[in-house]
Amino acid sequence: MSFTFQDFPAARDDLRADVLAGLAARPKAIPPKYFYDEAGCRLFEAICAQPEYALCRTERTLMATRLPDIAAAVGEVECIVEPGAGDCAKVRQLVDALRPAQLTVIDIAGTPLAAAAQAVSLDYPDLAVCALAMDFLRDLEAAADWLPPGRRLVYYPGSSIGNFPPEAASALLARFRKLAGGDGQLLIGFDLKKDPQRLHAAYNDAAGVTAAFNLNLLSRLNRELGADLDPARFRHYAFYNPLKGRIEMHLVSLVEQDVRVAGERFHFALGETLHTEHSYKFRCDEFVSLAASAGWKLAGEWTHDGFAVQLYA
Ligand SMILES: C[S@@+](CC[C@H](N)C(=O)[O-])C[C@H]1O[C@@H](n2cnc3c(N)ncnc32)[C@H](O)[C@@H]1O
């Protein structure tokens, strides 16, 4: 059994600067990567269990049922790399099918990642598991030092690519291409465009878990940046914008208010939004064009109930 954990704190310490810049911007916005403190990670797992949020379950069903085809299309790989691995649950299916020598998992939430990766390492004694606690948007290139030579598969499930507007998504896919190397591949899962009512319901679950996930950002800022944001004075507001092909998630101020964050004062007008996340939805052909803009060529495609997994080389 081999388990390595490497922390890249310098690459994650931008919270204060990013939040202050985001609150000074118009419209106010905070990058979604800051959702994931420990409570945020737990809430995300709870979102995946909500009846309205079929995305995770559909992707798992797709992967479970099409795994033999997917594994045959991927072929032999030395290493699987998953940026934003979270609880490392999905990648286990791939490890079972591909039997790589190494698994490298990356996440900005270091403590939950370490626990999840160590659990994988215990369950797969022949697998070398390497967990990198880093912000991959800042420091992805450093991950290359933690990859063995040999064929690599970058795995990016969960429609996480949908959190990036098209230009940023293309830039990230190009960085994945460098990380994968000349003979490397990318296996990516993304949510498809579908009935907007279904999409709307997925981000407005009846139990209010997505709302709690969105509002937890304020609690994080209170705790980590000495802010005085009152979650009761903001409303979770998520809707599908068909013109842009994306879910938009906001925290809308219910009152006119002044708040303090990291020692600075910010004003919210009544109804003003703090934008927290986009979640773009795609058609398969749209995604092929996006990936092509980053130099990837389609090598396989599997779809199930409004979700797609594509393989690129
Ligand atoms: C939506 S969850 C998906 C988890 C898992 N890949 C899945 O599909 O179930 C997104 C994960 O990516 C991580 N993440 C988001 N932005 C990140 C970044 N810039 N650098 C590293 N990890 C990031 C979050 O902490 C979270 O665990």
Coordinates of C-alpha atoms and ligand atoms in Angstrom, one line a residue:
M1 CA 0.0 0.0 0.0
S2 CA 1.4 3.4 -0.9
F3 CA -0.3 6.7 0.1
T4 CA 1.1 10.2 -0.3
F5 CA -0.5 13.4 0.7
Q6 CA 1.0 16.7 -0.4
D7 CA -0.4 20.1 0.7
F8 CA 0.0 23.2 -1.5
P9 CA -1.3 25.9 1.0
A10 CA 0.3 28.8 -0.9
A11 CA -1.9 27.9 -3.9
R12 CA -5.1 28.0 -1.8
D13 CA -4.6 31.1 0.3
D14 CA -6.3 33.5 -2.1
L15 CA -9.7 33.5 -0.3
R16 CA -9.3 36.9 1.2
A17 CA -8.1 38.6 -2.0
D18 CA -10.6 36.9 -4.2
V19 CA -13.6 37.6 -1.9
L20 CA -12.6 41.3 -1.5
A21 CA -12.2 41.7 -5.3
G22 CA -15.5 39.8 -5.9
L23 CA -17.4 42.0 -3.5
A24 CA -16.0 45.2 -5.0
A25 CA -16.9 44.0 -8.6
R26 CA -20.2 44.8 -10.3
P27 CA -22.1 42.5 -10.3
K28 CA -20.7 41.1 -7.0
A29 CA -19.4 37.6 -7.5
I30 CA -17.4 34.9 -5.6
P31 CA -15.8 32.0 -7.4
P32 CA -17.6 28.7 -6.8
K33 CA -14.4 26.9 -5.7
Y34 CA -14.9 28.6 -2.3
F35 CA -18.1 26.6 -1.6
Y36 CA -16.0 23.7 -0.5
D37 CA -15.1 24.1 3.1
E38 CA -15.7 20.9 5.1
A39 CA -19.4 21.7 5.6
G40 CA -19.7 22.6 1.9
C41 CA -18.2 19.2 0.9
R42 CA -20.7 17.4 3.1
L43 CA -23.6 19.5 1.7
F44 CA -22.5 18.7 -1.8
E45 CA -22.7 15.0 -1.0
A46 CA -26.2 15.6 0.4
I47 CA -27.2 17.5 -2.8
C48 CA -26.3 14.3 -4.7
A49 CA -28.8 12.3 -2.7
Q50 CA -31.7 14.7 -3.4
P51 CA -34.4 13.2 -5.6
E52 CA -34.5 16.3 -7.8
Y53 CA -30.7 16.3 -8.4
A54 CA -30.4 13.3 -10.7
L55 CA -27.0 14.3 -12.2
C56 CA -24.7 12.3 -9.9
R57 CA -26.9 9.2 -9.9
T58 CA -27.3 9.3 -13.6
E59 CA -23.6 9.6 -14.2
R60 CA -23.0 6.6 -11.8
T61 CA -25.5 4.5 -13.6
L62 CA -24.0 5.4 -17.0
M63 CA -20.5 4.6 -15.8
A64 CA -21.6 1.3 -14.2
T65 CA -23.5 0.1 -17.2
R66 CA -21.1 1.2 -19.9
L67 CA -17.9 0.6 -18.0
P68 CA -16.7 -2.4 -20.1
D69 CA -17.1 -0.3 -23.3
I70 CA -15.4 2.7 -21.7
A71 CA -12.5 0.7 -20.4
A72 CA -12.0 -1.0 -23.8
A73 CA -12.0 2.5 -25.5
V74 CA -9.5 3.9 -22.9
G75 CA -7.1 0.9 -23.0
E76 CA -4.1 0.5 -20.7
V77 CA -3.2 3.5 -18.4
E78 CA -0.5 3.9 -15.9
C79 CA -2.2 6.7 -14.0
I80 CA -5.6 8.2 -13.5
V81 CA -5.6 11.9 -12.4
E82 CA -8.8 13.4 -11.1
P83 CA -8.9 17.2 -10.5
G84 CA -11.7 18.1 -8.0
A85 CA -12.0 14.5 -6.8
G86 CA -14.1 15.3 -3.7
D87 CA -15.1 12.1 -1.9
C88 CA -13.2 10.0 -4.6
A89 CA -16.4 7.8 -4.9
K90 CA -16.8 7.9 -8.7
V91 CA -13.1 7.2 -9.6
R92 CA -13.3 3.9 -7.7
Q93 CA -15.4 2.4 -10.6
L94 CA -12.7 3.4 -13.1
V95 CA -9.9 2.0 -10.9
D96 CA -11.8 -1.3 -10.8
A97 CA -12.0 -1.4 -14.5
L98 CA -8.7 0.0 -15.6
R99 CA -6.4 -1.2 -12.8
P100 CA -3.8 1.6 -13.1
A101 CA -0.6 1.6 -11.1
Q102 CA -1.3 5.1 -9.6
L103 CA -4.3 7.3 -8.8
T104 CA -3.6 11.0 -8.3
V105 CA -6.5 12.9 -6.8
I106 CA -6.6 16.7 -6.5
D107 CA -8.9 18.9 -4.4
I108 CA -8.9 22.4 -2.9
A109 CA -10.6 20.9 0.2
G110 CA -7.5 19.2 1.7
T111 CA -8.8 17.5 4.8
P112 CA -11.8 15.7 3.3
L113 CA -9.6 14.8 0.3
A114 CA -6.9 13.2 2.5
A115 CA -9.5 11.1 4.3
A116 CA -11.2 10.0 1.1
A117 CA -7.9 9.2 -0.7
Q118 CA -6.6 7.3 2.3
A119 CA -9.8 5.2 2.3
V120 CA -9.2 4.4 -1.4
S121 CA -5.6 3.4 -0.6
L122 CA -6.8 1.0 2.1
D123 CA -9.3 -0.6 -0.2
Y124 CA -6.8 -1.0 -3.1
P125 CA -3.5 -2.2 -1.6
D126 CA -1.8 -2.5 -5.0
L127 CA -2.6 1.0 -6.1
A128 CA -0.2 3.9 -5.4
V129 CA -2.5 6.8 -4.2
C130 CA -1.3 10.4 -4.3
A131 CA -3.6 13.2 -2.9
L132 CA -2.7 16.8 -3.8
A133 CA -4.5 19.5 -1.8
M134 CA -4.3 22.4 -4.2
D135 CA -6.3 24.9 -6.2
F136 CA -5.9 23.4 -9.6
L137 CA -6.8 26.7 -11.3
R138 CA -3.7 28.1 -9.8
D139 CA -1.3 25.3 -9.6
L140 CA -2.3 22.4 -11.8
E141 CA 1.1 22.3 -13.5
A142 CA 2.8 21.4 -10.2
A143 CA 0.7 18.2 -10.2
A144 CA 2.8 16.9 -13.1
D145 CA 5.7 16.3 -10.6
W146 CA 3.5 13.8 -8.8
L147 CA 2.6 11.7 -11.9
P148 CA 4.6 8.7 -13.0
P149 CA 5.8 8.4 -16.5
G150 CA 3.5 6.3 -18.7
R151 CA 0.0 6.8 -20.1
R152 CA -2.3 9.1 -18.2
L153 CA -6.0 9.5 -18.1
V154 CA -7.4 12.7 -16.8
Y155 CA -10.9 12.1 -15.3
Y156 CA -13.2 15.1 -14.8
P157 CA -16.7 13.9 -13.9
G158 CA -19.7 15.5 -12.3
S159 CA -20.2 18.2 -14.9
S160 CA -17.7 20.3 -13.0
I161 CA -16.6 21.7 -16.3
G162 CA -20.0 23.5 -16.5
N163 CA -18.9 25.8 -13.7
F164 CA -16.7 27.6 -16.2
P165 CA -17.8 30.0 -18.9
P166 CA -16.8 28.8 -22.4
E167 CA -13.4 30.6 -22.6
A168 CA -12.3 29.5 -19.2
A169 CA -13.5 26.0 -19.9
S170 CA -11.5 25.8 -23.0
A171 CA -8.4 27.1 -21.2
L172 CA -8.8 24.5 -18.4
L173 CA -9.3 21.7 -21.0
A174 CA -6.0 22.8 -22.7
R175 CA -4.2 22.6 -19.3
F176 CA -5.7 19.1 -18.8
R177 CA -4.2 18.2 -22.2
K178 CA -0.7 19.3 -21.1
L179 CA -1.1 17.4 -17.9
A180 CA -2.2 14.3 -19.8
G181 CA 0.8 14.4 -22.0
G182 CA 1.2 13.4 -25.7
D183 CA -0.5 10.0 -25.5
G184 CA -2.8 11.0 -22.7
Q185 CA -6.6 11.0 -22.7
L186 CA -9.5 12.8 -21.0
L187 CA -12.7 11.2 -19.8
I188 CA -15.2 13.9 -18.9
G189 CA -18.8 13.8 -17.7
F190 CA -21.2 16.7 -18.3
D191 CA -24.9 17.5 -18.0
L192 CA -26.9 17.8 -21.2
K193 CA -29.4 20.5 -22.1
K194 CA -32.9 19.3 -21.2
D195 CA -36.3 20.4 -20.1
P196 CA -35.6 23.6 -18.2
Q197 CA -38.2 22.7 -15.5
R198 CA -36.1 19.6 -14.7
L199 CA -33.0 21.7 -14.5
H200 CA -34.8 24.3 -12.4
A201 CA -36.0 21.7 -9.9
A202 CA -32.5 20.2 -9.6
Y203 CA -31.1 23.4 -8.2
N204 CA -34.2 24.2 -6.1
D205 CA -34.6 20.9 -4.2
A206 CA -37.6 20.8 -1.8
A207 CA -35.5 19.9 1.2
G208 CA -33.5 23.1 0.7
V209 CA -30.1 21.4 0.6
T210 CA -28.8 23.4 -2.4
A211 CA -30.0 26.6 -0.7
A212 CA -28.0 25.5 2.4
F213 CA -25.0 24.8 0.2
N214 CA -25.2 28.3 -1.4
L215 CA -25.8 30.1 2.0
N216 CA -23.0 28.1 3.6
L217 CA -20.6 30.4 1.7
L218 CA -21.7 33.2 3.9
S219 CA -21.0 31.2 7.1
R220 CA -17.6 30.3 5.7
L221 CA -16.8 34.0 5.1
N222 CA -18.0 34.8 8.7
R223 CA -15.7 32.2 10.2
E224 CA -12.6 32.6 8.0
L225 CA -12.7 36.3 7.2
G226 CA -14.4 37.7 10.3
A227 CA -17.4 38.8 8.2
D228 CA -20.8 39.7 9.7
L229 CA -23.0 38.3 6.9
D230 CA -26.5 37.3 8.1
P231 CA -27.7 34.3 6.1
A232 CA -31.3 35.2 7.0
R233 CA -30.8 38.5 5.0
F234 CA -30.0 36.6 1.7
R235 CA -32.1 34.3 -0.5
H236 CA -30.8 31.4 -2.5
Y237 CA -31.9 32.1 -6.1
A238 CA -31.2 29.6 -8.9
F239 CA -32.7 29.5 -12.3
Y240 CA -32.0 28.2 -15.9
N241 CA -31.1 30.8 -18.4
P242 CA -31.9 29.2 -21.8
L243 CA -30.2 32.1 -23.7
K244 CA -26.9 31.3 -22.1
G245 CA -27.6 27.5 -21.6
R246 CA -26.7 27.7 -17.9
I247 CA -28.1 27.5 -14.4
E248 CA -27.2 30.7 -12.5
M249 CA -27.0 30.6 -8.8
H250 CA -27.2 33.8 -6.7
L251 CA -27.5 35.0 -3.1
V252 CA -29.9 37.9 -3.4
S253 CA -30.0 40.5 -0.6
L254 CA -33.5 40.7 1.0
V255 CA -32.8 44.1 2.5
E256 CA -30.6 47.1 1.9
Q257 CA -27.6 46.4 4.2
D258 CA -24.0 47.2 4.9
V259 CA -21.7 44.3 5.7
R260 CA -18.1 43.9 6.9
V261 CA -15.8 41.3 5.4
A262 CA -12.1 41.1 6.3
G263 CA -12.3 44.5 7.8
E264 CA -13.8 46.2 4.8
R265 CA -17.3 47.5 4.4
F266 CA -19.6 46.7 1.5
H267 CA -23.1 47.9 0.6
F268 CA -25.9 45.7 -0.7
A269 CA -28.9 47.4 -2.2
L270 CA -32.3 45.7 -1.7
G271 CA -32.5 42.9 -4.3
E272 CA -28.8 43.1 -5.2
T273 CA -27.2 39.8 -6.1
L274 CA -24.0 38.1 -5.1
H275 CA -23.4 35.7 -7.9
T276 CA -22.0 32.4 -6.7
E277 CA -22.1 29.8 -9.6
H278 CA -22.8 29.0 -13.2
S279 CA -23.5 25.5 -14.3
Y280 CA -23.5 25.3 -18.1
K281 CA -25.4 22.6 -19.8
F282 CA -24.3 21.3 -23.3
R283 CA -25.3 19.4 -26.3
C284 CA -22.8 16.6 -27.2
D285 CA -21.8 18.4 -30.4
E286 CA -21.3 21.7 -28.5
F287 CA -19.0 20.0 -26.2
V288 CA -17.0 18.4 -29.0
S289 CA -16.4 21.9 -30.4
L290 CA -15.4 23.2 -27.0
A291 CA -12.9 20.3 -26.5
A292 CA -11.6 20.8 -30.0
S293 CA -10.8 24.4 -29.2
A294 CA -8.4 23.0 -26.5
G295 CA -6.8 20.5 -29.0
W296 CA -8.8 17.3 -27.9
K297 CA -10.3 14.9 -30.5
L298 CA -13.4 12.8 -29.6
A299 CA -12.6 9.1 -29.1
G300 CA -15.8 7.8 -27.5
E301 CA -19.2 9.0 -26.3
W302 CA -21.8 7.5 -24.0
T303 CA -25.1 9.1 -23.0
H304 CA -27.8 8.2 -20.5
D305 CA -30.9 10.1 -19.4
G306 CA -29.6 13.6 -20.0
F307 CA -26.0 13.1 -19.1
A308 CA -23.0 12.4 -21.3
V309 CA -19.5 11.0 -20.8
Q310 CA -17.0 11.6 -23.6
L311 CA -13.5 10.3 -24.1
Y312 CA -10.9 12.5 -25.8
A313 CA -7.4 11.8 -27.1
Ligands
LIG1 C1 -19.0 19.3 -7.6 S1 -17.8 18.5 -6.7 C2 -17.5 17.1 -7.6 C3 -16.7 16.0 -6.9 C4 -16.5 14.7 -7.7 N1 -15.5 15.0 -8.8 C5 -17.8 14.1 -8.3 O1 -18.0 14.2 -9.5 O2 -18.5 13.6 -7.5 C6 -16.4 19.6 -7.1 C7 -15.2 19.2 -6.3 O3 -14.1 20.0 -6.9 C8 -13.4 20.7 -5.9 N2 -12.9 21.9 -6.5 C9 -13.6 22.9 -7.0 N3 -12.8 23.9 -7.5 C10 -11.5 23.4 -7.3 C11 -10.3 24.0 -7.6 N4 -10.1 25.2 -8.2 N5 -9.2 23.3 -7.3 C12 -9.3 22.1 -6.6 N6 -10.5 21.5 -6.4 C13 -11.6 22.2 -6.7 C14 -14.3 20.9 -4.8 O4 -13.7 21.0 -3.5 C15 -15.2 19.6 -4.8 O5 -14.7 18.6 -4.1

